[in-house]
Coordinates of C-alpha atoms in Angstrom, one line a residue:
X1 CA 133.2 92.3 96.1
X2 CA 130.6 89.6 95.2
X3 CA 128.6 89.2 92.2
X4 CA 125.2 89.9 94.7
X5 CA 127.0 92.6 96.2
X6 CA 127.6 94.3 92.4
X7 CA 124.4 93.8 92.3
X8 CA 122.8 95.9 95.2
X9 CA 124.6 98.5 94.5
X10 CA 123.2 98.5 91.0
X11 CA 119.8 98.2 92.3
X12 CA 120.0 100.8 94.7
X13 CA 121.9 102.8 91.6
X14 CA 118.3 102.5 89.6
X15 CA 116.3 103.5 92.5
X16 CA 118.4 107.0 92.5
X17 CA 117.9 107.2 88.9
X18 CA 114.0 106.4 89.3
X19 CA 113.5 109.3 92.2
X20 CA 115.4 111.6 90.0
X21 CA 112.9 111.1 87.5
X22 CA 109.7 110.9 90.0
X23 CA 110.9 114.6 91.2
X24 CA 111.9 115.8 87.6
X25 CA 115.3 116.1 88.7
X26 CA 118.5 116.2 86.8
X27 CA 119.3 112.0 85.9
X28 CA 122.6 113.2 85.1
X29 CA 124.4 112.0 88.0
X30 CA 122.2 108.8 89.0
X31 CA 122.7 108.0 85.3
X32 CA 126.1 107.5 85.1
X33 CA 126.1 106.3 88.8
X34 CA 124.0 103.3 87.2
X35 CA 126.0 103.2 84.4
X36 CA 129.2 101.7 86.1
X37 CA 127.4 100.1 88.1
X38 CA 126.0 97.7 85.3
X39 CA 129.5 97.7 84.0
X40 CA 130.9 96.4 87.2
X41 CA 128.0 93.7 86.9
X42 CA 128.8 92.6 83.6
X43 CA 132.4 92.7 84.0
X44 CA 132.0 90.3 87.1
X45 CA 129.8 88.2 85.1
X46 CA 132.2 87.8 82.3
X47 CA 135.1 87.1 84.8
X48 CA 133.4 84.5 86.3
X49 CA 131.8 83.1 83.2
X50 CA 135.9 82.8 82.0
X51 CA 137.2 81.5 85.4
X52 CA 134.7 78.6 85.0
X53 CA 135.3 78.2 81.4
X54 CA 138.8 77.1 82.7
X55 CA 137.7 75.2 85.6
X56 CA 136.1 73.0 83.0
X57 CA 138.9 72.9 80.4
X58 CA 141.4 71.8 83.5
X59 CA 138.6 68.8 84.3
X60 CA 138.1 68.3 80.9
X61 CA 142.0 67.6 80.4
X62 CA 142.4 65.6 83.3
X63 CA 139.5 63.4 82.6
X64 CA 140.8 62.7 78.8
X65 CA 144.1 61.6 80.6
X66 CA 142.5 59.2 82.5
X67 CA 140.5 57.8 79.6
X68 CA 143.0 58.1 76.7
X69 CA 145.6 55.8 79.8
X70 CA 142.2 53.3 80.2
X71 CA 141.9 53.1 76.8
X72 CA 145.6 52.4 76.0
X73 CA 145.7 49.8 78.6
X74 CA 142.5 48.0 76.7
X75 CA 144.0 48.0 73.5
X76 CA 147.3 47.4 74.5
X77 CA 146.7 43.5 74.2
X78 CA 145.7 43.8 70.5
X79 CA 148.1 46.4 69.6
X80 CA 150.7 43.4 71.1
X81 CA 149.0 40.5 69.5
X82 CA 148.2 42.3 65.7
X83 CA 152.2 43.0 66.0
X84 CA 153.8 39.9 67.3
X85 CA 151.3 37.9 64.5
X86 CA 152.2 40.2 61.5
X87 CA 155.7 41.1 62.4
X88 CA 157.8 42.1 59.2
X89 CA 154.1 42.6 57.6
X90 CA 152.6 45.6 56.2
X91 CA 149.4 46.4 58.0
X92 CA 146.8 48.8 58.4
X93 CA 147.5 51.7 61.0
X94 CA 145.3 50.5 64.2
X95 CA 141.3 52.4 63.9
X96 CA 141.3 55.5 65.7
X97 CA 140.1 55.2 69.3
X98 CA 138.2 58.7 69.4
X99 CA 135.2 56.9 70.2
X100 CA 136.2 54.6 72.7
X101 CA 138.0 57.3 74.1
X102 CA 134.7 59.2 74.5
X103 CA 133.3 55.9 76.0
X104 CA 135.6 55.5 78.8
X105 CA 135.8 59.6 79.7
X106 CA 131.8 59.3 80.1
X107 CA 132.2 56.1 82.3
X108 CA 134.9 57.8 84.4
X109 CA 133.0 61.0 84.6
X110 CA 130.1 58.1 85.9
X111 CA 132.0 56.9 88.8
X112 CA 133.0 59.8 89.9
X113 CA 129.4 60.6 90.2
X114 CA 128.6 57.8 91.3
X115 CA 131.5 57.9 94.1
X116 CA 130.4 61.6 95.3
X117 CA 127.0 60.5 95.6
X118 CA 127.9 57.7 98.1
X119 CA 129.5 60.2 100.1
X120 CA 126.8 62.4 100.3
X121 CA 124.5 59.7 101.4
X122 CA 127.0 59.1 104.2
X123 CA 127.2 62.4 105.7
X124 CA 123.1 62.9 105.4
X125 CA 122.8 59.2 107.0
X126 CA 125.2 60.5 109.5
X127 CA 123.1 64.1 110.0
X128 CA 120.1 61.9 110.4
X129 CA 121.7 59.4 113.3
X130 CA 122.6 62.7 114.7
X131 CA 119.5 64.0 115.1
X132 CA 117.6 60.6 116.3
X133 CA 120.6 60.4 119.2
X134 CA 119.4 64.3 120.1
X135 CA 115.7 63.6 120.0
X136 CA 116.5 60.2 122.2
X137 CA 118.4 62.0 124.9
X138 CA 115.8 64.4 125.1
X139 CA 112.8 62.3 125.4
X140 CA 115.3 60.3 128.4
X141 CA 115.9 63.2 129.8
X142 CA 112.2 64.2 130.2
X143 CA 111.3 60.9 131.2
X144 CA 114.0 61.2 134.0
X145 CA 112.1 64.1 135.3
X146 CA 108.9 62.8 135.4
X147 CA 110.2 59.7 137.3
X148 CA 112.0 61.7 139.7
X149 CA 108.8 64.0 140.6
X150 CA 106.8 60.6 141.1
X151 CA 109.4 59.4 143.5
X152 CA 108.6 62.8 145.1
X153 CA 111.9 64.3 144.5
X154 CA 110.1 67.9 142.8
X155 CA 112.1 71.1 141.7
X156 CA 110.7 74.8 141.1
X157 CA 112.1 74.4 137.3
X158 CA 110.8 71.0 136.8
X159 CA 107.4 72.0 134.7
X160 CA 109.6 74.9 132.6
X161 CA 112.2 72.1 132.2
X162 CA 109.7 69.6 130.8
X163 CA 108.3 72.5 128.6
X164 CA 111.9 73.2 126.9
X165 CA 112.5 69.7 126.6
X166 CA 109.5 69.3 124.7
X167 CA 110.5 72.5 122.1
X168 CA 113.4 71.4 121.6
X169 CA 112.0 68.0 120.7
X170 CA 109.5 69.1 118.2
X171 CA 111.8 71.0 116.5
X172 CA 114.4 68.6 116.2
X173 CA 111.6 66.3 114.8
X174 CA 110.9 68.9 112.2
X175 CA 114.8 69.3 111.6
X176 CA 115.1 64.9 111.3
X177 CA 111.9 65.0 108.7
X178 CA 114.1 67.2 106.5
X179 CA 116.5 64.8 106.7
X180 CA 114.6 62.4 106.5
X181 CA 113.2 64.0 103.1
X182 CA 117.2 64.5 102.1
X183 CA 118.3 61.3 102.4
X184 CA 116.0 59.9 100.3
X185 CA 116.7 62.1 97.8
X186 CA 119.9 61.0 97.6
X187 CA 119.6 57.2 97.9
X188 CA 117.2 57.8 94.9
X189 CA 120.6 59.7 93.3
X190 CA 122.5 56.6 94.3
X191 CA 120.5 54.5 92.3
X192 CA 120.4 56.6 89.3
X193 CA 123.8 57.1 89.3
X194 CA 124.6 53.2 89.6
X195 CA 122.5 52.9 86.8
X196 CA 124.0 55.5 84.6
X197 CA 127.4 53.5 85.8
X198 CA 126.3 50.3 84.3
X199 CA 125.0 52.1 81.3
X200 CA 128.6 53.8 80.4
X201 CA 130.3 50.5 81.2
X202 CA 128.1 48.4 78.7
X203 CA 128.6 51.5 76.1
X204 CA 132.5 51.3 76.5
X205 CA 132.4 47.1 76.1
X206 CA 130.5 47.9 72.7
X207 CA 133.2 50.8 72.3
X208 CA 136.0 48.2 72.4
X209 CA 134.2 45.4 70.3
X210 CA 133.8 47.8 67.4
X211 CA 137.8 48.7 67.9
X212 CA 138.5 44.8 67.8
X213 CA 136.7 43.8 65.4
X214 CA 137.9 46.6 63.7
X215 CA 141.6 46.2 64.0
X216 CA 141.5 42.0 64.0
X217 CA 139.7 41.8 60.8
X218 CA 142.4 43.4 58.4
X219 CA 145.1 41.5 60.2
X220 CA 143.3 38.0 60.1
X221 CA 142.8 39.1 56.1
X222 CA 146.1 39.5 56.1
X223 CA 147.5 36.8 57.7
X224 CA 145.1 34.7 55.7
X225 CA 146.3 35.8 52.8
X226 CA 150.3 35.1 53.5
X227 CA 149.1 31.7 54.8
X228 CA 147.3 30.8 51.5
X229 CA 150.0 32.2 49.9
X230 CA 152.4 29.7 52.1
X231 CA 150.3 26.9 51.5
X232 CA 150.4 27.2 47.5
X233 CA 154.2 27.8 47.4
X234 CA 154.5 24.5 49.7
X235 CA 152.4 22.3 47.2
X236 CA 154.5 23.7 44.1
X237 CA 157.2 23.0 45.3
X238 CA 156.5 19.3 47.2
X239 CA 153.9 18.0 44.9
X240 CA 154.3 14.8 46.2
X241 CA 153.0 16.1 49.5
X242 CA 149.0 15.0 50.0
X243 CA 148.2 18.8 51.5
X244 CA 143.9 19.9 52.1
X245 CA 143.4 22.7 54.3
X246 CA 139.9 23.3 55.6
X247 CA 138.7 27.4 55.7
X248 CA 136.2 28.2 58.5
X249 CA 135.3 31.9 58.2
X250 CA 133.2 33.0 61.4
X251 CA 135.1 34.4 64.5
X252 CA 137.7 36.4 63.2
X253 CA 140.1 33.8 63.4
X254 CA 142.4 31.6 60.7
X255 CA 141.1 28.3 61.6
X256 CA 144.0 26.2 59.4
X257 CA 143.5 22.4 59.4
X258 CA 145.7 20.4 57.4
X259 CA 145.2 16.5 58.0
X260 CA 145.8 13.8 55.6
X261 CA 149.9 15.1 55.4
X262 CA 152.1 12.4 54.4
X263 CA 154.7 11.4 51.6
X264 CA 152.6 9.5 48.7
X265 CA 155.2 7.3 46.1

């Protein structure tokens, strides 16, 4: 039994209790009648409340899948570059990618939006091509009639014909202004959810930056600091060796130029 069905029986469970007490009669009976009828309510409430409670934990699962694999696939690269660069070297862990995470689920979530919105503007542009195909046959069909009493080919059922054909197009005109109405309600959606689209996508490229920069700046720290390291050990131990390197702090990246290299007697 349905949720509205619980329902009417509930109503019609406090009218019974409401006559009893119009006519002073015994509640007694109505009362308790009422009473599991409101628990049958609730309890219907409560089951559905729970059975949509897991309907959103299953799509909230499946939609962190698909963003924790996006997100892996971004970071991948770095996660393959930081290694490769500081292999044998003790690094930081790689930041945590809760946020970017969060970033891509809201852009999937967008797209899917944005995908079932397309569709519905299909099927309403389809409804509305529909209806404009109806309403064109009709108004051919009525025109047919009137050219066929003109070349004096008349029939008793001509004038009710006419009359029909002329309902039926007026309230297929009401029926196409609806539509009408509809689809632009949903091209409107279209464009809000392309929007909303663009928005996630730019939030997830900011997402990512802050994940670079924030995994690329202890490992170029790093690596600066084992090249430095190199750089001294090599001009101890080959003094003779005319070494200058040139530090250019500004895009993350050891920028190492040694020139000038050369045995000197």
């Amino acid at each position: 039994m349905t949720i509205e069905q619980l329902m009417e029986k509930q109503r019609t469970a406090q009218a019974a209790v409401d006559a009893a007490l119009a006519e002073g009669a015994d509640t007694t009976k109505p009362r308790k009648a009422l009473e599991v009828a409101t628990r049958a309510v609730e309890d219907a409430r409560a089951a559905q409340a729970a059975e949509r409670r897991a309907a959103e934990e299953t799509e909230d699962a499946r939609i962190t899948a698909l963003a924790t694999a996006m997100v892996a696939e971004i970071t991948a690269p770095m996660r393959a570059s930081i290694a490769e660069v500081l292999s044998g070297v003790e690094h930081p862990d790689f930041p945590d990618e809760a946020t970017t995470r969060a970033a891509a689920a809201a852009l999937i979530r967008a797209r899917e939006r944005l995908d079932s919105t397309r569709e519905a503007l299909v099927e309403a542009e389809q409804r509305q091509t529909q209806l404009r195909e109806r309403i064109e046959g009709l108004v051919a069909e009525r025109q047919a009639i009137i050219e066929r009493r003109i070349r004096g080919e008349q029939r008793p059922d001509d004038a009710a014909q006419v009359t029909l054909l002329e309902a039926d197009r007026e309230g297929l005109e009401r029926l196409e202004k609806q539509v009408d109405a509809s689809v632009a309600k949903v091209q409107n959606a279209l464009k809000e959810a392309e929007t909303e689209v663009s928005n996630k996508e730019w939030q997830l490229s900011l997402a990512v930056y802050r994940i670079q920069k924030d995994a690329l700046n202890p490992a170029v720290e790093i690596a600066e600091s084992k090249l430095v390291a190199a750089i001294e050990a090599m001009t101890k131990d080959a003094p003779n060796w005319n070494i200058r390197h040139i530090w250019k702090p500004g895009s993350h990246e050891l920028r190492l130029r040694i020139s000038g290299a050369g045995y000197s007697s």
